[in-house]
Amino acid sequence: MNADFLIVGQGTAGTVLSYTLMQAGHSVLVIDDPKPNSSSRVAAGVINPVSGRRFTVAWQYDEIYPLARDTYRHMEQLLGVEVFTERDIYTVLPSEQLRTAFMERTQGLAYMEEPSDRRIAEYGQWLDQPFGAAIVKGATVRLSALLPAWRQYLIEKNSLLEAVFDLSRLIINEKGVQYGDVSARYLVFCEGAATTTNPWFKNIPFLLNKGEVLQIRIPGFSTPDIIKRSITLVPQGEDNYWVGSTFAWDYPDEAPTAEKRAFLEEGLQQLLKVPYQVTGQLAAVRPSGTDRRPIVGMHPDHPAIGIFNGLGTKGTSLAPAMAAQFAAHILENAPLQPDTDIKRFFNRTRG
Ligand SMILES: Cc1cc2nc3c(=O)[nH]c(=O)nc-3n(C[C@H](O)[C@H](O)[C@H](O)COP(=O)(O)OP(=O)(O)OC[C@H]3O[C@@H](n4cnc5c(N)ncnc54)[C@H](O)[C@@H]3O)c2cc1C
């Protein structure tokens, strides 16, 4: 079999990159081991323009968001599934001090809105909000629907191999790469956190971090909004919610822990005035680089082999723009942004 691109991994990165390349008319073969707790399979797919405790606007948000929206909407049409929803992020302000800081830092931003008194009152019986709330205009991508739908599409195009990629079967030759009976011009690794064992990119400094989430039911409480305080509630239909998430940089394994469940439940108890039931707990490892920027590009010594990774906490919003830049780089030799280009990790003194 011949393909223009061999792609390892079908998380958000491999999904959006394979989509982008196929839209540009190229053939792909995606090899994926469907790990149930990959980062993309645990994430809620929230797109939030404002991030962190300092309420700063997310990196390159104004350029990245329109492309993300258009890409996911087009994928919806192509695949016949609903995945993209623009949503208000109803942000409950935890103190007078943070209310002032939030208002100052976000003043004048197009995606901010003061909630009406009626809206605050509607949440009155459910949420504890003595310092009020603000509305941030965000979105969600239902990765739990998008990833399987894209996988099915790939299967129908004879473009998916469900397997662990076996590096010992890879041969690099003058035409590109050979993997078993598959010849491809390029091979791109989209392995998420598993990439740290990849010998081609071992000098890239990753700072992986584990995140945990709860799945809960809040009987009788149904809203299309994302609700955010110290934790984030993302609606999953009817009165079910995804509750996330935690961060840990030092962890013995990828399993959910009682400690992080307690942390998330504390956040729930601060936020909710009503009872809830925990129906599940999940954990996954986020693929973050030390400089928190995407990691994109072809290996300087092996130009047939590339990497698309480092999507960190923001894979959903970043993947479409980064995939478009990467595709233009490979296919048209367009330059990558210096702060996403893997060349920043191959700083060499030899020629
Ligand atoms: C708790 C939590 C909450 C999050 N919430 C959000 C959110 O709301 N919004 C947001 O934008 N981001 C969120 N993220 C981050 C987001 O999940 C990541 O940025 C993104 O999913 C990374 O996608 P990826 O494709 O790079 O990696 P992954 O999702 O890890 O996918 C990698 C895929 O490659 C496969 N693979 C790896 N190695 C091999 C191999 N050798 N052979 C075959 N297959 C292989 C894996 O099995 C997997 O299927 C969250 C992450 C966590 C952990």
CSV table of N, CA, C and O in Angstrom, one decimal, residues 263-323:
chain,number,residue,atom,x,y,z
A,263,PHE,N,-10.4,16.8,46.0
A,263,PHE,CA,-10.2,18.2,45.5
A,263,PHE,C,-11.4,18.6,44.7
A,263,PHE,O,-11.9,19.7,44.8
A,264,LEU,N,-11.8,17.8,43.7
A,264,LEU,CA,-12.8,18.2,42.8
A,264,LEU,C,-14.2,18.3,43.6
A,264,LEU,O,-15.0,19.2,43.3
A,265,GLU,N,-14.4,17.4,44.5
A,265,GLU,CA,-15.6,17.4,45.3
A,265,GLU,C,-15.7,18.7,46.2
A,265,GLU,O,-16.7,19.3,46.4
A,266,GLU,N,-14.5,19.1,46.7
A,266,GLU,CA,-14.5,20.3,47.5
A,266,GLU,C,-14.9,21.5,46.6
A,266,GLU,O,-15.7,22.4,47.0
A,267,GLY,N,-14.4,21.5,45.4
A,267,GLY,CA,-14.8,22.6,44.4
A,267,GLY,C,-16.3,22.5,44.2
A,267,GLY,O,-17.0,23.6,44.1
A,268,LEU,N,-16.8,21.3,44.0
A,268,LEU,CA,-18.3,21.2,43.8
A,268,LEU,C,-19.1,21.7,45.0
A,268,LEU,O,-20.1,22.4,44.8
A,269,GLN,N,-18.6,21.4,46.2
A,269,GLN,CA,-19.4,21.8,47.4
A,269,GLN,C,-19.3,23.3,47.5
A,269,GLN,O,-20.3,23.9,48.0
A,270,GLN,N,-18.2,23.9,47.1
A,270,GLN,CA,-18.2,25.4,47.2
A,270,GLN,C,-19.2,26.0,46.2
A,270,GLN,O,-19.7,27.1,46.4
A,271,LEU,N,-19.3,25.4,45.0
A,271,LEU,CA,-20.1,25.9,43.9
A,271,LEU,C,-21.6,25.6,44.0
A,271,LEU,O,-22.5,26.5,43.8
A,272,LEU,N,-21.9,24.4,44.4
A,272,LEU,CA,-23.3,23.9,44.3
A,272,LEU,C,-24.1,24.1,45.6
A,272,LEU,O,-23.6,23.8,46.7
A,273,LYS,N,-25.3,24.5,45.5
A,273,LYS,CA,-26.2,24.5,46.7
A,273,LYS,C,-27.0,23.3,46.8
A,273,LYS,O,-27.8,23.1,47.7
A,274,VAL,N,-26.9,22.4,45.8
A,274,VAL,CA,-27.8,21.2,45.7
A,274,VAL,C,-27.0,19.9,45.7
A,274,VAL,O,-25.8,20.0,45.4
A,275,PRO,N,-27.6,18.8,46.0
A,275,PRO,CA,-26.8,17.5,46.0
A,275,PRO,C,-26.5,17.1,44.6
A,275,PRO,O,-27.1,17.5,43.6
A,276,TYR,N,-25.4,16.3,44.5
A,276,TYR,CA,-25.0,15.7,43.2
A,276,TYR,C,-24.6,14.3,43.5
A,276,TYR,O,-24.3,13.9,44.6
A,277,GLN,N,-24.5,13.5,42.4
A,277,GLN,CA,-24.0,12.1,42.5
A,277,GLN,C,-22.8,11.9,41.6
A,277,GLN,O,-22.9,12.3,40.4
A,278,VAL,N,-21.8,11.3,42.1
A,278,VAL,CA,-20.6,11.0,41.3
A,278,VAL,C,-20.9,9.7,40.6
A,278,VAL,O,-21.2,8.7,41.2
A,279,THR,N,-20.8,9.7,39.2
A,279,THR,CA,-21.1,8.5,38.4
A,279,THR,C,-19.8,7.9,37.8
A,279,THR,O,-19.8,6.8,37.3
A,280,GLY,N,-18.7,8.7,37.9
A,280,GLY,CA,-17.4,8.2,37.3
A,280,GLY,C,-16.3,9.1,37.6
A,280,GLY,O,-16.4,10.2,38.0
A,281,GLN,N,-15.1,8.5,37.4
A,281,GLN,CA,-13.8,9.3,37.6
A,281,GLN,C,-12.8,8.9,36.6
A,281,GLN,O,-12.7,7.6,36.4
A,282,LEU,N,-12.2,9.8,35.9
A,282,LEU,CA,-11.3,9.5,34.8
A,282,LEU,C,-9.9,10.2,35.0
A,282,LEU,O,-9.9,11.3,35.6
A,283,ALA,N,-8.9,9.7,34.5
A,283,ALA,CA,-7.6,10.4,34.5
A,283,ALA,C,-6.8,10.2,33.2
A,283,ALA,O,-7.0,9.2,32.5
A,284,ALA,N,-6.1,11.2,32.8
A,284,ALA,CA,-5.2,11.1,31.6
A,284,ALA,C,-4.1,12.0,31.7
A,284,ALA,O,-4.0,12.9,32.6
A,285,VAL,N,-3.1,11.8,30.8
A,285,VAL,CA,-1.9,12.6,30.9
A,285,VAL,C,-1.9,13.6,29.7
A,285,VAL,O,-2.0,13.2,28.6
A,286,ARG,N,-1.7,14.9,30.0
A,286,ARG,CA,-1.7,16.0,29.0
A,286,ARG,C,-0.3,16.0,28.4
A,286,ARG,O,0.7,16.1,29.1
A,287,PRO,N,-0.2,16.1,27.1
A,287,PRO,CA,1.1,16.2,26.4
A,287,PRO,C,1.5,17.7,26.3
A,287,PRO,O,1.3,18.3,25.3
A,288,SER,N,2.2,18.2,27.3
A,288,SER,CA,2.7,19.6,27.3
A,288,SER,C,4.2,19.6,27.2
A,288,SER,O,4.9,18.8,27.7
A,289,GLY,N,4.6,20.6,26.4
A,289,GLY,CA,6.1,20.9,26.4
A,289,GLY,C,6.4,21.9,27.5
A,289,GLY,O,5.6,22.5,28.1
A,290,THR,N,7.7,22.0,27.8
A,290,THR,CA,8.1,22.9,28.9
A,290,THR,C,7.8,24.3,28.6
A,290,THR,O,7.5,25.1,29.6
A,291,ASP,N,7.8,24.8,27.4
A,291,ASP,CA,7.5,26.2,27.1
A,291,ASP,C,6.0,26.4,26.8
A,291,ASP,O,5.6,27.5,26.4
A,292,ARG,N,5.2,25.3,26.9
A,292,ARG,CA,3.7,25.4,26.8
A,292,ARG,C,3.3,25.8,25.4
A,292,ARG,O,2.2,26.4,25.2
A,293,ARG,N,4.1,25.6,24.4
A,293,ARG,CA,3.7,25.9,23.0
A,293,ARG,C,3.7,24.6,22.2
A,293,ARG,O,4.4,23.6,22.5
A,294,PRO,N,2.8,24.6,21.2
A,294,PRO,CA,2.8,23.4,20.3
A,294,PRO,C,4.2,23.0,19.8
A,294,PRO,O,5.1,23.8,19.7
A,295,ILE,N,4.3,21.7,19.5
A,295,ILE,CA,5.6,21.2,19.0
A,295,ILE,C,5.4,20.6,17.6
A,295,ILE,O,4.7,19.5,17.5
A,296,VAL,N,5.8,21.3,16.6
A,296,VAL,CA,5.4,21.0,15.2
A,296,VAL,C,6.6,21.0,14.3
A,296,VAL,O,7.5,21.9,14.4
A,297,GLY,N,6.8,20.0,13.4
A,297,GLY,CA,7.8,20.1,12.4
A,297,GLY,C,8.4,18.8,12.0
A,297,GLY,O,8.1,17.8,12.6
A,298,MET,N,9.3,18.9,11.0
A,298,MET,CA,10.0,17.7,10.5
A,298,MET,C,11.4,17.6,11.2
A,298,MET,O,12.0,18.6,11.4
A,299,HIS,N,11.8,16.4,11.4
A,299,HIS,CA,13.1,16.2,12.0
A,299,HIS,C,14.2,16.8,11.1
A,299,HIS,O,14.3,16.5,9.9
A,300,PRO,N,15.1,17.6,11.7
A,300,PRO,CA,16.1,18.3,10.9
A,300,PRO,C,17.0,17.3,10.1
A,300,PRO,O,17.5,17.6,9.0
A,301,ASP,N,17.3,16.1,10.7
A,301,ASP,CA,18.2,15.2,10.0
A,301,ASP,C,17.4,14.1,9.2
A,301,ASP,O,18.0,13.4,8.4
A,302,HIS,N,16.1,14.0,9.4
A,302,HIS,CA,15.3,13.0,8.7
A,302,HIS,C,14.0,13.7,8.3
A,302,HIS,O,13.0,13.5,8.9
A,303,PRO,N,14.1,14.4,7.2
A,303,PRO,CA,13.0,15.3,6.8
A,303,PRO,C,11.7,14.5,6.4
A,303,PRO,O,10.7,15.1,6.2
A,304,ALA,N,11.8,13.2,6.4
A,304,ALA,CA,10.5,12.4,6.1
A,304,ALA,C,9.8,12.2,7.4
A,304,ALA,O,8.6,11.7,7.4
A,305,ILE,N,10.4,12.5,8.6
A,305,ILE,CA,9.7,12.2,9.8
A,305,ILE,C,9.4,13.4,10.6
A,305,ILE,O,10.3,14.3,10.8
A,306,GLY,N,8.2,13.5,11.0
A,306,GLY,CA,7.7,14.8,11.7
A,306,GLY,C,7.0,14.5,13.0
A,306,GLY,O,6.7,13.3,13.4
A,307,ILE,N,6.7,15.5,13.7
A,307,ILE,CA,5.9,15.4,15.0
A,307,ILE,C,4.9,16.6,15.1
A,307,ILE,O,5.2,17.7,14.6
A,308,PHE,N,3.7,16.2,15.6
A,308,PHE,CA,2.7,17.2,15.9
A,308,PHE,C,2.2,16.9,17.3
A,308,PHE,O,1.5,15.9,17.5
A,309,ASN,N,2.6,17.7,18.2
A,309,ASN,CA,2.3,17.4,19.6
A,309,ASN,C,2.4,18.7,20.5
A,309,ASN,O,2.3,19.8,19.9
A,310,GLY,N,2.5,18.5,21.7
A,310,GLY,CA,2.6,19.7,22.6
A,310,GLY,C,1.3,20.5,22.7
A,310,GLY,O,1.4,21.7,23.1
A,311,LEU,N,0.2,19.9,22.5
A,311,LEU,CA,-1.1,20.7,22.5
A,311,LEU,C,-1.5,21.0,23.9
A,311,LEU,O,-2.4,21.9,24.1
A,312,GLY,N,-0.9,20.4,24.9
A,312,GLY,CA,-1.1,20.8,26.3
A,312,GLY,C,-2.5,20.8,26.8
A,312,GLY,O,-3.3,19.9,26.6
A,313,THR,N,-2.9,21.9,27.4
A,313,THR,CA,-4.3,22.0,27.9
A,313,THR,C,-5.3,22.5,26.9
A,313,THR,O,-6.4,22.7,27.2
A,314,LYS,N,-4.8,22.8,25.7
A,314,LYS,CA,-5.7,23.5,24.7
A,314,LYS,C,-5.7,22.9,23.4
A,314,LYS,O,-5.8,23.5,22.3
A,315,GLY,N,-5.7,21.5,23.4
A,315,GLY,CA,-5.7,20.8,22.1
A,315,GLY,C,-6.8,21.2,21.2
A,315,GLY,O,-6.7,21.3,19.9
A,316,THR,N,-8.0,21.4,21.7
A,316,THR,CA,-9.2,21.6,20.9
A,316,THR,C,-9.1,22.9,20.1
A,316,THR,O,-9.4,22.9,18.9
A,317,SER,N,-8.7,23.9,20.7
A,317,SER,CA,-8.6,25.2,20.0
A,317,SER,C,-7.4,25.3,19.1
A,317,SER,O,-7.4,25.9,18.0
A,318,LEU,N,-6.3,24.7,19.6
A,318,LEU,CA,-5.0,24.8,18.8
A,318,LEU,C,-4.9,23.9,17.6
A,318,LEU,O,-4.3,24.3,16.6
A,319,ALA,N,-5.5,22.7,17.7
A,319,ALA,CA,-5.2,21.7,16.6
A,319,ALA,C,-5.5,22.2,15.2
A,319,ALA,O,-4.6,22.0,14.3
A,320,PRO,N,-6.6,22.8,14.9
A,320,PRO,CA,-6.9,23.2,13.5
A,320,PRO,C,-5.8,24.2,13.0
A,320,PRO,O,-5.3,24.0,11.9
A,321,ALA,N,-5.5,25.2,13.7
A,321,ALA,CA,-4.5,26.2,13.2
A,321,ALA,C,-3.2,25.6,13.1
A,321,ALA,O,-2.4,25.8,12.1
A,322,MET,N,-2.8,24.8,14.1
A,322,MET,CA,-1.4,24.2,14.0
A,322,MET,C,-1.3,23.2,12.9
A,322,MET,O,-0.3,23.1,12.2
A,323,ALA,N,-2.4,22.4,12.7
A,323,ALA,CA,-2.4,21.4,11.6
A,323,ALA,C,-2.3,22.2,10.2
A,323,ALA,O,-1.6,21.7,9.3
